[in-house]
Coordinates of C-alpha atoms and ligand atoms in Angstrom, one line a residue:
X1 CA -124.2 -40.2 8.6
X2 CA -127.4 -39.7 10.1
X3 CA -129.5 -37.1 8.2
X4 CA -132.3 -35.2 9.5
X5 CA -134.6 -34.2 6.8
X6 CA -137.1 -31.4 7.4
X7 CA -140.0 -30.6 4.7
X8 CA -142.2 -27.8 5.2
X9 CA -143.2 -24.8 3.5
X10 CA -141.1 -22.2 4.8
X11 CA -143.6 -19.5 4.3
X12 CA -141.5 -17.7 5.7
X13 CA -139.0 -19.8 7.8
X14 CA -139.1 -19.0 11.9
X15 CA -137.3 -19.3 14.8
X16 CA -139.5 -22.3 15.9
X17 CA -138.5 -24.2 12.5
X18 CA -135.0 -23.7 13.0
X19 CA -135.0 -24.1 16.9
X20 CA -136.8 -27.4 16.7
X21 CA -134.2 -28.3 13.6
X22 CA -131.3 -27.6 16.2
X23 CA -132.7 -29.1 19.2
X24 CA -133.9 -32.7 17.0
X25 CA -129.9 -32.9 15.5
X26 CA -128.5 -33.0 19.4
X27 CA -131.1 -34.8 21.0
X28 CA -131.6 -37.4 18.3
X29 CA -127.1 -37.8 17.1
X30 CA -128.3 -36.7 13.8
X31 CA -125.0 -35.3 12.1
X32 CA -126.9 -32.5 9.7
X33 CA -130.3 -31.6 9.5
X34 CA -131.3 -31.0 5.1
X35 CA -134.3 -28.4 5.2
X36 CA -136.2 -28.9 2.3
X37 CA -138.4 -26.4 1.0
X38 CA -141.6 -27.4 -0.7
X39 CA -141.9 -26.7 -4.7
X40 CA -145.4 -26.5 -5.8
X41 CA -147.2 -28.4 -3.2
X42 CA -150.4 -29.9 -3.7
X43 CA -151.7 -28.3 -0.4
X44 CA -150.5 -24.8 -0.6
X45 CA -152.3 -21.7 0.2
X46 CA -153.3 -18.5 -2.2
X47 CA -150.6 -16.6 -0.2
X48 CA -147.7 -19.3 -0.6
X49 CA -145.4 -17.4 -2.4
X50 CA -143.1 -18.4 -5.1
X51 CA -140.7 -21.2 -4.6
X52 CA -137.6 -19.6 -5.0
X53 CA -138.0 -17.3 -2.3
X54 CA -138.9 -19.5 -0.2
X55 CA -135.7 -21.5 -0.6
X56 CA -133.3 -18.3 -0.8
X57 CA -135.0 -17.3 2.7
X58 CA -134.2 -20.8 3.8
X59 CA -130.9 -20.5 2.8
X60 CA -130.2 -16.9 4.7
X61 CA -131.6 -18.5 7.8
X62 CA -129.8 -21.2 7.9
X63 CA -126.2 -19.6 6.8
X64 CA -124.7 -19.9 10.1
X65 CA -125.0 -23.0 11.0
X66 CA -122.8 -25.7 9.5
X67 CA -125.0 -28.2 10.2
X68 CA -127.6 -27.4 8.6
X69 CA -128.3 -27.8 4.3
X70 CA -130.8 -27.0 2.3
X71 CA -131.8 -29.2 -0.8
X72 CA -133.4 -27.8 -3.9
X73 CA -134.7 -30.9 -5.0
X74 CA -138.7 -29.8 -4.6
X75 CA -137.5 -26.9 -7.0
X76 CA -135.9 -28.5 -9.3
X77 CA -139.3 -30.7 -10.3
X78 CA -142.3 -29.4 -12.7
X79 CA -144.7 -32.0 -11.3
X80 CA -146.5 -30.9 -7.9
X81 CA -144.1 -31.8 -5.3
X82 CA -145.5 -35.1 -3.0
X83 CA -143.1 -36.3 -0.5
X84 CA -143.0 -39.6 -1.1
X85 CA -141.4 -38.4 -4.4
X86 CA -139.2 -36.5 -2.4
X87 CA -137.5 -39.2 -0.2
X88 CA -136.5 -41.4 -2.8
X89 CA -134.9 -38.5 -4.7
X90 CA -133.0 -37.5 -1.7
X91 CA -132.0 -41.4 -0.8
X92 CA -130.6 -41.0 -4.3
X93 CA -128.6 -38.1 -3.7
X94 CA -127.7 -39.5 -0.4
X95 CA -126.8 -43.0 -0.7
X96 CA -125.1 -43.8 2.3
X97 CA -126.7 -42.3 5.1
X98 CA -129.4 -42.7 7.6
X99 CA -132.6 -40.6 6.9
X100 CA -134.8 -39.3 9.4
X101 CA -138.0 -37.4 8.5
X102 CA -138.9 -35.1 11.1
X103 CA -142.0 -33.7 11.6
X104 CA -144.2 -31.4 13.7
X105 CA -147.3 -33.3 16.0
X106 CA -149.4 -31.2 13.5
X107 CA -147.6 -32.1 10.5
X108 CA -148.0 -35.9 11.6
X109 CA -152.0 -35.5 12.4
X110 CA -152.0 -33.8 8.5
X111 CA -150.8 -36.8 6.8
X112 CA -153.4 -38.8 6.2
X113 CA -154.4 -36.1 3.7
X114 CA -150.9 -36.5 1.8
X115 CA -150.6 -37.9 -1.0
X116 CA -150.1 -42.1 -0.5
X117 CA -149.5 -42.0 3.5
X118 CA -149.3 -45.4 3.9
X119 CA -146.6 -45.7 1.3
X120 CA -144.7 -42.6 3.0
X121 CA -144.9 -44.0 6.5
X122 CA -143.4 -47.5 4.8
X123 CA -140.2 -45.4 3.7
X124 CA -138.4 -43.9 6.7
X125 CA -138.3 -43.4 9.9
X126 CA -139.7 -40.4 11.7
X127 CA -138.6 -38.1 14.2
X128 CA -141.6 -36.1 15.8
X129 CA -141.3 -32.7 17.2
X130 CA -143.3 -31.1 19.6
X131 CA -144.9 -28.2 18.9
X132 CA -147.3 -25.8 21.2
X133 CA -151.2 -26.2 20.8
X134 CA -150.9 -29.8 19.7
X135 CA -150.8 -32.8 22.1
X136 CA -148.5 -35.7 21.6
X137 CA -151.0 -38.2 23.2
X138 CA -152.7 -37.8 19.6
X139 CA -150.4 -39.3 17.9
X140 CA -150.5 -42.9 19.8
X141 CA -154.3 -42.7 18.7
X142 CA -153.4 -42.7 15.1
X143 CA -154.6 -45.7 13.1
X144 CA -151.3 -45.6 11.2
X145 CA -149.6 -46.7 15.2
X146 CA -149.3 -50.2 15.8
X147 CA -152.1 -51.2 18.8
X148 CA -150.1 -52.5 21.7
X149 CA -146.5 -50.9 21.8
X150 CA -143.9 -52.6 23.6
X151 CA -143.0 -51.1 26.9
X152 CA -139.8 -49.8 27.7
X153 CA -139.1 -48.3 24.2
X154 CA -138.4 -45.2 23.6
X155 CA -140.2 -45.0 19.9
X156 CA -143.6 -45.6 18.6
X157 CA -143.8 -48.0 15.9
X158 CA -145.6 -47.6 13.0
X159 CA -148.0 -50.0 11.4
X160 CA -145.0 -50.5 8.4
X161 CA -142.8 -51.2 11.0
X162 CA -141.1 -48.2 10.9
X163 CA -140.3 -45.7 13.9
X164 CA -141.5 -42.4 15.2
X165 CA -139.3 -40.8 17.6
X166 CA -140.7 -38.4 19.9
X167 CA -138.6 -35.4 20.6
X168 CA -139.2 -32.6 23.1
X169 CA -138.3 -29.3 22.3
X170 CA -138.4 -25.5 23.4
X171 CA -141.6 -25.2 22.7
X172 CA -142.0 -21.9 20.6
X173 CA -145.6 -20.7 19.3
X174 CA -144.3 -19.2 16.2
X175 CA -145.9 -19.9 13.0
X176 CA -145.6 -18.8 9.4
X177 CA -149.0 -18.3 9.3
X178 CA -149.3 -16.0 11.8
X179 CA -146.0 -13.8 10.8
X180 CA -148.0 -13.4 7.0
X181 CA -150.6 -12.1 9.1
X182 CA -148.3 -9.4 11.0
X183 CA -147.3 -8.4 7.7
X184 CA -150.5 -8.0 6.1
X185 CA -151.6 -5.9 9.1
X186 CA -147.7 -3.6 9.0
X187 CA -147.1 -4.9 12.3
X188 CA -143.6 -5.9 13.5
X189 CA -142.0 -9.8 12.5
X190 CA -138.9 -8.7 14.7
X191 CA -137.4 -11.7 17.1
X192 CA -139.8 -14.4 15.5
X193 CA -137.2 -14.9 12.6
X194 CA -133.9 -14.4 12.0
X195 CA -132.6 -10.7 10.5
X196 CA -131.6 -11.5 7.0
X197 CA -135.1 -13.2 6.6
X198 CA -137.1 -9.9 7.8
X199 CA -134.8 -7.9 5.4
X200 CA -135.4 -10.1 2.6
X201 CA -139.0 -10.0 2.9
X202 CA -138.9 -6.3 3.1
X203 CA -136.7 -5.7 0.8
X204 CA -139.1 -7.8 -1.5
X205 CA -142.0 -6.7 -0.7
X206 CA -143.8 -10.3 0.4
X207 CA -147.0 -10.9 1.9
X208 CA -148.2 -7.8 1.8
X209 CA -150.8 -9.3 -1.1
Ligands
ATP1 P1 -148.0 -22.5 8.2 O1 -148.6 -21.7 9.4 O2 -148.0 -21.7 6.9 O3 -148.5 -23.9 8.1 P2 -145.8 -23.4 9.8 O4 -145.3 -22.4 10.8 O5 -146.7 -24.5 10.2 O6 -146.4 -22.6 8.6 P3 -144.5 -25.2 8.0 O7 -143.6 -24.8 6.9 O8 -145.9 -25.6 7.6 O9 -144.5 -24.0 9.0 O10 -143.9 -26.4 8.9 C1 -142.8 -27.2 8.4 C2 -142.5 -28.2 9.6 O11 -142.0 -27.5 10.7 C3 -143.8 -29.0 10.0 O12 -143.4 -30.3 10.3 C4 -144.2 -28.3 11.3 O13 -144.9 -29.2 12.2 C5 -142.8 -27.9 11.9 N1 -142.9 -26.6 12.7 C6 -143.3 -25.4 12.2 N2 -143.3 -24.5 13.2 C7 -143.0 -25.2 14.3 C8 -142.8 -24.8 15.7 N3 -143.0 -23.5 16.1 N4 -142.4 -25.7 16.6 C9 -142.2 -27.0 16.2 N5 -142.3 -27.4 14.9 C10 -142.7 -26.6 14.0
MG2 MG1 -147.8 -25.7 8.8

């Protein structure tokens, strides 16, 4: 199988997470998409909140869709969770298949500030999302992408040798940044994530610091 796997904080999870999740698994033939929420990450923000919330939000999000799963293996670590880690645990539990890490064009211009980059971008290949307010052309500057692509391909190719796969999606300007904001403020979170995720916040009293 060919298996999508999307990190990210989840702080809270959106519709523009799970949209571009959705849109990546039938434009790229992945068969299942694994969202994997971060543990204790190394960059995280004073208003991250706890990991296991996090992950149960991730879960009720993603309920619906059989295609989608959700891994706890960032929980299940003490250690600060680094994604290189990450990958070969998941390559462990998932022996046979293809893995994909897909990434925003924001998440991609970040990495260089991850822990061992040019090990990570050695590991897999990438699928890269679009996402609004960041440009695609940036990417193809990167000093991790090989100079002098080959034409006709639909791919970049790394500097390791491995690909990034451009995807185009719906582009939605949602962030979990900006929803912690709306909440710190009382405003309304309504139609920028999914109902069991506003009730859980709510009914947990998050990010209202
Ligand atoms: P924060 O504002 O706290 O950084 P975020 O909305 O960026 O939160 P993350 O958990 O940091 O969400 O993102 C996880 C992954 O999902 C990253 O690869 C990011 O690029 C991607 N992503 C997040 N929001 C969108 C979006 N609206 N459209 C496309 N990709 C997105
Ligand atoms: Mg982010």
């Amino acid at each position: 199988m060919k298996l999508g796997i999307l990190g990210g904080t989840f702080n809270p999870i959106h519709f523009g997470h799970l949209r571009a999740a959705e849109e990546t698994r039938d434009k790229a033939g992945l068969d299942k998409v694994v969202f994997v929420p971060s543990g204790n990450p190394p960059l995280k923000t004073a208003d991250t909140i706890d990991a296991s919330h996090r992950y149960i939000m991730t879960k009720l999000a993603t309920d619906s869709n059989v295609d989608f799963v959700v891994s706890d293996v960032e929980l299940r670590q003490e250690e600060k969770s680094y994604t290189v880690n990450t990958i070969q645990r998941l390559r462990e539990i998932y022996p046979e298949d293809e893995l994909f890490f897909i990434l925003g064009v924001d998440a991609f211009m970040d990495m260089p500030n991850w822990w061992l980059p040019d090990v990570l971008m050695s590991m897999v290949d990438f699928i890269l999302v679009t996402r609004p307010g960041f440009d695609m052309a940036d990417v193809a500057k990167s000093p991790y992408i090989e100079d002098g692509q080959r034409a006709g391909e639909d791919f970049l190719r790394l500097v390791s040798g491995k690909k990034v796969i451009p995807v185009q999606v719906t582009p939605m300007d949602i962030s979990s940044t900006e929803i912690r904001r709306l909440l710190r403020e009382g405003l309304s979170i309504k139609y920028l994530l999914p109902e069991p995720v506003e009730r859980y916040i709510y009914g947990h009293d998050l990010y209202r610091q």
